[in-house]
Amino acid sequence: MTTQTLDISPVGRVEGDLDVRVEIEDGYVVNAWTQAELFRGFEVILRGKDPQAGLIVTPRICGICGASHLSCASWALDTAWGTEVPRNAILARNLGQIVESLQSIPRYFYGLYAIDLTNKKYQNSPFYEEATRRFAAFTGKSYEIGVTISGSPVQIYALLGGQWPHSSYMVPGGVMCAPTLTDVTRAWSILEYFRTNWIEPVWLGCSLERYEQIKTYDDFMAWIDESPNHANSDLGFYWRMGLDIGLDKYGAGVGKYMTWGYLPHEDKYQKPTIEGRNAATIMKSGVYDSFSDTHTLMEHTFARENTIHSWYDEGTENIHPFDRTTQPSPKNTKDFNNAYSWATAVSHIEYGRLETGPFARQMVAGGKHGESWQHYDGFILSMFKAMGGASIHLRQLGRMHELVKLYRQAEHCLREFRLNDPWYIKPQEKDGRGWGATEAARGALCHWVELEGGKIKNYQVVAPTTWNVGPRDSQGIRGPIEEALVGTPIYDPTDPVEVGHVARSFDSCLVCTVHAHDRKTGEELARFRTA
Amino acid sequence: MANVLWLQGGACSGNTMSFLNAQEPTVCDLISDFGINLLWHPSLGMELGSNLQQLLRDCILGNIPLDILVFEGTVVNAPNGTGEWNRFADRPMKEWLSDLSKAANFVVAVGDCATWGGIPATAPNPTQSQGLQFLKRQEGGFLGKDFRSKSGLPVINIPGCPAHPDWITQILVAIATGRIGDITLDELHRPQTFFKSFTQTGCTRNIHFAYKATAAEFGQRRGCLFYDLGCRGPMTHSSCNRILWNRVSSKTRAGMPCLGCTEPEFPFFDLKPGTVFKTQTLMGTPKELPPGIKAKDYALLTVAAKNAAPNWTEEDIFTV
Ligand code: SF4
Ligand code: SF4
């Protein structure tokens, strides 16, 4: 059998640098390698610096989820210093993170993802003309509204922190701001504007309240049929077109999902500790294993990194991030049998490789584990079961489903601020270890910090994309995106839009690169799975 | 019609995200109303793989006229000057950059990384990063001191971490509408229209600065952030407080000290222990004073201001 190798460089419209190599047989991807092609060395820079340097440096790891980095950096110092964080500050941090995600959702959907529905490959679909009218880059009706309005939620971030991106307003012990009544009322108005100009009329075609009644696969199908407004909203339209062009048929991935949980509760996490975090987040942490249909809690002690296929000289063992030393290899030649990426292979000591992201969060949200007062939502898990597993299409739905819930949490923060109470309690600096985690729009993010002699001894970050885009691990097991690429149909190897769909469905925070050259070796390769 | 190619080196995409927040014009307006033709952009462009490589080659060969090359992120030279730690479209980014900068009419560096090296170039600069025409305050950078694009201008530096969307879109509009002849650049190649005034210009805490009333801790609704919390507003050139961020606020208005991100020394003091969010003082006086003022005069001013300070400077002024 002939194997064709496609090296696509770059894939583009994924944030950061990633190269993907795929091997194709009979028009289907049978093997894949994802490569991160940029090293910036933030962990190296942070060594020996001021304990609070992470608050300035880490938001700059990623301009797209800087609020999430800031949130991790401040919670990490909070746990290391044993601070007390006033409830107002917890709410203000949560609100900052939420509005960053509300920004990210339409920006990602229209700007990075839906444009591909206008690819000529789909010109025979009955939905094609309408897709072009809505999603064409810059001029599409929905593209323009969606990309433009994505700037409005982060105006709320600016009210709290002065600007988005790259404010450092979250600090150990609280926040730098003390919003006033006008800040809160303006924030309400901005939220309202976002809802009444995009979420309801364009995205849902119904009120938030009507959408919130959807709890199962059947509810969703009934909602689509209920009204032409639903069927023709961007959500309804996207869903119907995706089924027509087969987006529900590939991109499954590893079938195991994780989240750190996020949005610490304003009354339950004022004396933050690493151990106390799981019981204190509103959105619960966890791992969902679809093979055994079980939910369990996630702990930072379960995380391992492996660099055997990465350009680091740090041995071959699985190690906990606290024990990493970040030694970049001077030579980073591409060698698909050995090292081929700056990303590392992250795994769970028991469950192995896990997918992270909004879809993963929803799979975990459907579990009955965790505390009775924590958020529960079985909708996406119900879709997963009814549709027989994951796909690009379901991953998208999971991402978009979170929108309404985040909107409600933002309202909660604005309602709960007590304007005359404190926003900051000055902490005592001390040495020690800290851990801060959250969920960026695109998945699980955490920082580990070790302070010694009043400075940073070690700073380690595991970003969502590290979980998803990581290379093979010590056992040669593919990373989640690599695995999701297997089984992807390739219609035209000179324009492998499907590879883009899969890579982009994870909303990876890399600037991805996928090179194209043909290699007709005739090499016989096992077919792992076709969708 | 102006063809724009936007590339990212050692970048976090923060400037792109900032650009996408633009209003008057929005990114879509820029394209539909100002004839900006975005040939490609890492987050927005359609082409992938070999199709993009072809497009880049066509720009270099002049088959596609390249009016404006926008670069975001540092030029990564590691390891050992090869640039292999930042490969893009199957080649070190720095090689693309050196070819494309020769073909472009205007070269615009967006954000601190592309202008001065920014955070990645902070000691020990593990990626051997440089800005396009500077490394910190030192002229030269990747393209060299004498580099001029085809229009005759050096690299137009739009610093900031990130750059404000207006700083980016307005330079693009100036080029697209034939107004770029009016541009005056300072010695660091920054357009003076944005970078002559100080961050402090327009700060709502200015009145506290004048009376030497400090916000000694975070989370306060009064006081200036200069005396204790390390605000660099008086020493930093930017229009943040004149044009505001996201159209609603600025760091100092919200209570966050200015980090001085439009200056080549950002992050200041290389983030050494004891320097983050803390004013560096010498016997109670700030070590760094607003440019032009003598320490002796400053001391006199302080005594006078403190004596004159009305009571309300100690009360919440940005009230509930
Ligand atoms: S807070 Fe900063 S910018 Fe504002 S007046 Fe004080 S020193 Fe100037
Ligand atoms: S206020 Fe200062 S740190 Fe903030 S963006 Fe402006 S110049 Fe940069």
PDB file of C-alpha atoms in Angstrom, chain B residues 152-305:
ATOM      1  CA  GLY B 152      13.329  55.239   2.824  1.00  0.00           C
ATOM      2  CA  LEU B 153      12.086  54.956   6.408  1.00  0.00           C
ATOM      3  CA  PRO B 154      13.736  52.852   9.103  1.00  0.00           C
ATOM      4  CA  VAL B 155      11.618  50.267  10.880  1.00  0.00           C
ATOM      5  CA  ILE B 156       8.603  52.089  12.327  1.00  0.00           C
ATOM      6  CA  ASN B 157       8.576  51.032  15.985  1.00  0.00           C
ATOM      7  CA  ILE B 158       5.219  50.658  17.682  1.00  0.00           C
ATOM      8  CA  PRO B 159       6.203  49.438  21.128  1.00  0.00           C
ATOM      9  CA  GLY B 160       3.979  48.434  24.023  1.00  0.00           C
ATOM     10  CA  CYS B 161       3.291  45.111  25.607  1.00  0.00           C
ATOM     11  CA  PRO B 162       1.002  44.896  23.786  1.00  0.00           C
ATOM     12  CA  ALA B 163       0.769  47.820  21.405  1.00  0.00           C
ATOM     13  CA  HIS B 164      -2.502  49.714  21.686  1.00  0.00           C
ATOM     14  CA  PRO B 165      -4.822  48.890  18.761  1.00  0.00           C
ATOM     15  CA  ASP B 166      -5.004  52.565  17.764  1.00  0.00           C
ATOM     16  CA  TRP B 167      -1.235  52.782  17.496  1.00  0.00           C
ATOM     17  CA  ILE B 168      -1.337  49.919  14.997  1.00  0.00           C
ATOM     18  CA  THR B 169      -4.425  50.749  12.973  1.00  0.00           C
ATOM     19  CA  GLN B 170      -3.646  54.448  12.714  1.00  0.00           C
ATOM     20  CA  ILE B 171      -0.204  53.835  11.289  1.00  0.00           C
ATOM     21  CA  LEU B 172      -1.750  51.450   8.769  1.00  0.00           C
ATOM     22  CA  VAL B 173      -4.412  54.046   7.907  1.00  0.00           C
ATOM     23  CA  ALA B 174      -1.735  56.739   7.587  1.00  0.00           C
ATOM     24  CA  ILE B 175       0.127  54.594   5.082  1.00  0.00           C
ATOM     25  CA  ALA B 176      -3.038  53.568   3.235  1.00  0.00           C
ATOM     26  CA  THR B 177      -4.303  57.159   2.963  1.00  0.00           C
ATOM     27  CA  GLY B 178      -0.988  58.655   1.884  1.00  0.00           C
ATOM     28  CA  ARG B 179      -0.415  60.571   5.160  1.00  0.00           C
ATOM     29  CA  ILE B 180       2.688  58.772   6.288  1.00  0.00           C
ATOM     30  CA  GLY B 181       4.759  61.759   5.096  1.00  0.00           C
ATOM     31  CA  ASP B 182       3.554  63.578   8.214  1.00  0.00           C
ATOM     32  CA  ILE B 183       5.064  61.028  10.545  1.00  0.00           C
ATOM     33  CA  THR B 184       7.847  62.123  12.870  1.00  0.00           C
ATOM     34  CA  LEU B 185       9.827  59.430  14.577  1.00  0.00           C
ATOM     35  CA  ASP B 186      11.758  59.899  17.818  1.00  0.00           C
ATOM     36  CA  GLU B 187      15.291  58.631  18.324  1.00  0.00           C
ATOM     37  CA  LEU B 188      13.865  55.187  19.061  1.00  0.00           C
ATOM     38  CA  HIS B 189      11.856  55.270  15.806  1.00  0.00           C
ATOM     39  CA  ARG B 190       8.552  55.644  17.645  1.00  0.00           C
ATOM     40  CA  PRO B 191       5.869  57.831  16.035  1.00  0.00           C
ATOM     41  CA  GLN B 192       5.814  60.980  18.168  1.00  0.00           C
ATOM     42  CA  THR B 193       2.105  61.415  17.708  1.00  0.00           C
ATOM     43  CA  PHE B 194       1.643  58.620  20.249  1.00  0.00           C
ATOM     44  CA  PHE B 195       4.896  58.590  22.152  1.00  0.00           C
ATOM     45  CA  LYS B 196       5.827  62.198  22.903  1.00  0.00           C
ATOM     46  CA  SER B 197       3.497  62.652  25.877  1.00  0.00           C
ATOM     47  CA  PHE B 198       3.764  60.629  29.053  1.00  0.00           C
ATOM     48  CA  THR B 199       1.560  57.839  30.358  1.00  0.00           C
ATOM     49  CA  GLN B 200       0.837  60.189  33.211  1.00  0.00           C
ATOM     50  CA  THR B 201      -0.807  62.646  30.823  1.00  0.00           C
ATOM     51  CA  GLY B 202      -4.473  62.094  31.509  1.00  0.00           C
ATOM     52  CA  CYS B 203      -4.089  59.814  34.495  1.00  0.00           C
ATOM     53  CA  THR B 204      -6.931  60.382  36.944  1.00  0.00           C
ATOM     54  CA  ARG B 205      -4.479  60.009  39.834  1.00  0.00           C
ATOM     55  CA  ASN B 206      -2.451  62.975  38.666  1.00  0.00           C
ATOM     56  CA  ILE B 207      -4.045  65.145  41.282  1.00  0.00           C
ATOM     57  CA  HIS B 208      -2.709  62.833  43.958  1.00  0.00           C
ATOM     58  CA  PHE B 209       0.688  62.866  42.314  1.00  0.00           C
ATOM     59  CA  ALA B 210       0.689  66.650  42.583  1.00  0.00           C
ATOM     60  CA  TYR B 211      -0.055  66.585  46.326  1.00  0.00           C
ATOM     61  CA  LYS B 212       2.283  63.654  46.966  1.00  0.00           C
ATOM     62  CA  ALA B 213      -0.622  61.570  48.215  1.00  0.00           C
ATOM     63  CA  THR B 214       0.246  57.908  47.916  1.00  0.00           C
ATOM     64  CA  ALA B 215      -1.648  54.708  47.458  1.00  0.00           C
ATOM     65  CA  ALA B 216       0.576  52.701  49.759  1.00  0.00           C
ATOM     66  CA  GLU B 217      -1.241  49.434  49.082  1.00  0.00           C
ATOM     67  CA  PHE B 218      -3.250  47.890  46.302  1.00  0.00           C
ATOM     68  CA  GLY B 219      -7.025  47.962  46.191  1.00  0.00           C
ATOM     69  CA  GLN B 220      -7.275  51.677  47.073  1.00  0.00           C
ATOM     70  CA  ARG B 221      -9.646  54.253  45.612  1.00  0.00           C
ATOM     71  CA  ARG B 222      -7.258  57.126  46.106  1.00  0.00           C
ATOM     72  CA  GLY B 223      -3.632  58.014  45.784  1.00  0.00           C
ATOM     73  CA  CYS B 224      -0.894  57.979  43.227  1.00  0.00           C
ATOM     74  CA  LEU B 225       0.932  54.764  42.470  1.00  0.00           C
ATOM     75  CA  PHE B 226       4.318  56.442  42.019  1.00  0.00           C
ATOM     76  CA  TYR B 227       5.506  56.759  45.595  1.00  0.00           C
ATOM     77  CA  ASP B 228       5.222  53.168  46.802  1.00  0.00           C
ATOM     78  CA  LEU B 229       3.970  50.848  44.090  1.00  0.00           C
ATOM     79  CA  GLY B 230       6.495  51.544  41.361  1.00  0.00           C
ATOM     80  CA  CYS B 231       4.338  53.345  38.797  1.00  0.00           C
ATOM     81  CA  ARG B 232       6.414  54.436  35.815  1.00  0.00           C
ATOM     82  CA  GLY B 233       3.772  56.789  34.410  1.00  0.00           C
ATOM     83  CA  PRO B 234       5.868  59.958  34.767  1.00  0.00           C
ATOM     84  CA  MET B 235       8.863  58.386  33.002  1.00  0.00           C
ATOM     85  CA  THR B 236       7.088  56.507  30.236  1.00  0.00           C
ATOM     86  CA  HIS B 237       6.116  57.753  26.825  1.00  0.00           C
ATOM     87  CA  SER B 238       2.667  56.559  25.773  1.00  0.00           C
ATOM     88  CA  SER B 239      -0.836  57.829  25.154  1.00  0.00           C
ATOM     89  CA  CYS B 240      -2.552  55.176  27.317  1.00  0.00           C
ATOM     90  CA  ASN B 241      -4.328  57.717  29.494  1.00  0.00           C
ATOM     91  CA  ARG B 242      -5.258  59.995  26.611  1.00  0.00           C
ATOM     92  CA  ILE B 243      -6.870  57.433  24.339  1.00  0.00           C
ATOM     93  CA  LEU B 244      -7.590  54.754  26.955  1.00  0.00           C
ATOM     94  CA  TRP B 245      -7.503  51.016  26.551  1.00  0.00           C
ATOM     95  CA  ASN B 246     -10.454  49.045  25.247  1.00  0.00           C
ATOM     96  CA  ARG B 247     -12.035  52.526  25.132  1.00  0.00           C
ATOM     97  CA  VAL B 248     -12.769  52.414  28.861  1.00  0.00           C
ATOM     98  CA  SER B 249      -9.727  52.652  31.126  1.00  0.00           C
ATOM     99  CA  SER B 250      -5.992  52.430  31.657  1.00  0.00           C
ATOM    100  CA  LYS B 251      -3.780  50.557  34.079  1.00  0.00           C
ATOM    101  CA  THR B 252      -3.223  53.522  36.341  1.00  0.00           C
ATOM    102  CA  ARG B 253      -6.890  54.512  36.317  1.00  0.00           C
ATOM    103  CA  ALA B 254      -7.777  50.996  37.426  1.00  0.00           C
ATOM    104  CA  GLY B 255      -5.135  51.018  40.156  1.00  0.00           C
ATOM    105  CA  MET B 256      -2.318  49.141  38.497  1.00  0.00           C
ATOM    106  CA  PRO B 257       1.080  50.832  38.324  1.00  0.00           C
ATOM    107  CA  CYS B 258       2.345  51.524  34.813  1.00  0.00           C
ATOM    108  CA  LEU B 259       5.131  49.075  34.015  1.00  0.00           C
ATOM    109  CA  GLY B 260       6.690  51.351  31.431  1.00  0.00           C
ATOM    110  CA  CYS B 261       6.087  48.880  28.676  1.00  0.00           C
ATOM    111  CA  THR B 262       6.664  51.294  25.790  1.00  0.00           C
ATOM    112  CA  GLU B 263      10.260  51.900  26.859  1.00  0.00           C
ATOM    113  CA  PRO B 264      13.154  49.668  25.766  1.00  0.00           C
ATOM    114  CA  GLU B 265      14.076  48.806  29.370  1.00  0.00           C
ATOM    115  CA  PHE B 266      10.808  46.934  29.974  1.00  0.00           C
ATOM    116  CA  PRO B 267      10.729  44.745  32.052  1.00  0.00           C
ATOM    117  CA  PHE B 268      12.610  47.172  34.277  1.00  0.00           C
ATOM    118  CA  PHE B 269      15.518  46.053  36.474  1.00  0.00           C
ATOM    119  CA  ASP B 270      15.288  42.680  34.748  1.00  0.00           C
ATOM    120  CA  LEU B 271      12.683  41.738  37.389  1.00  0.00           C
ATOM    121  CA  LYS B 272      15.371  41.344  40.049  1.00  0.00           C
ATOM    122  CA  PRO B 273      14.159  40.453  43.548  1.00  0.00           C
ATOM    123  CA  GLY B 274      12.638  43.461  45.272  1.00  0.00           C
ATOM    124  CA  THR B 275      11.876  45.432  42.115  1.00  0.00           C
ATOM    125  CA  VAL B 276       8.386  44.244  41.168  1.00  0.00           C
ATOM    126  CA  PHE B 277       5.573  46.668  42.097  1.00  0.00           C
ATOM    127  CA  LYS B 278       7.879  48.465  44.515  1.00  0.00           C
ATOM    128  CA  THR B 279       9.248  51.963  44.079  1.00  0.00           C
ATOM    129  CA  GLN B 280      13.021  51.968  44.260  1.00  0.00           C
ATOM    130  CA  THR B 281      13.940  54.587  46.824  1.00  0.00           C
ATOM    131  CA  LEU B 282      17.007  56.173  48.347  1.00  0.00           C
ATOM    132  CA  MET B 283      16.444  57.509  51.866  1.00  0.00           C
ATOM    133  CA  GLY B 284      12.736  57.776  51.231  1.00  0.00           C
ATOM    134  CA  THR B 285      12.982  59.537  47.866  1.00  0.00           C
ATOM    135  CA  PRO B 286      12.238  57.756  44.587  1.00  0.00           C
ATOM    136  CA  LYS B 287      15.487  56.905  42.813  1.00  0.00           C
ATOM    137  CA  GLU B 288      13.963  57.710  39.461  1.00  0.00           C
ATOM    138  CA  LEU B 289      12.248  61.059  39.054  1.00  0.00           C
ATOM    139  CA  PRO B 290      10.211  62.481  36.192  1.00  0.00           C
ATOM    140  CA  PRO B 291      12.660  63.430  33.434  1.00  0.00           C
ATOM    141  CA  GLY B 292      14.103  66.911  33.702  1.00  0.00           C
ATOM    142  CA  ILE B 293      13.496  67.517  37.393  1.00  0.00           C
ATOM    143  CA  LYS B 294      16.467  67.959  39.743  1.00  0.00           C
ATOM    144  CA  ALA B 295      16.495  65.990  43.002  1.00  0.00           C
ATOM    145  CA  LYS B 296      16.890  69.188  45.044  1.00  0.00           C
ATOM    146  CA  ASP B 297      13.891  70.840  43.390  1.00  0.00           C
ATOM    147  CA  TYR B 298      11.896  67.672  43.794  1.00  0.00           C
ATOM    148  CA  ALA B 299      12.558  67.700  47.539  1.00  0.00           C
ATOM    149  CA  LEU B 300      11.346  71.303  47.809  1.00  0.00           C
ATOM    150  CA  LEU B 301       8.283  70.484  45.767  1.00  0.00           C
ATOM    151  CA  THR B 302       7.520  67.565  48.038  1.00  0.00           C
ATOM    152  CA  VAL B 303       7.578  69.666  51.183  1.00  0.00           C
ATOM    153  CA  ALA B 304       5.388  72.331  49.594  1.00  0.00           C
ATOM    154  CA  ALA B 305       2.951  69.823  48.121  1.00  0.00           C
TER     155      ALA B 305
END
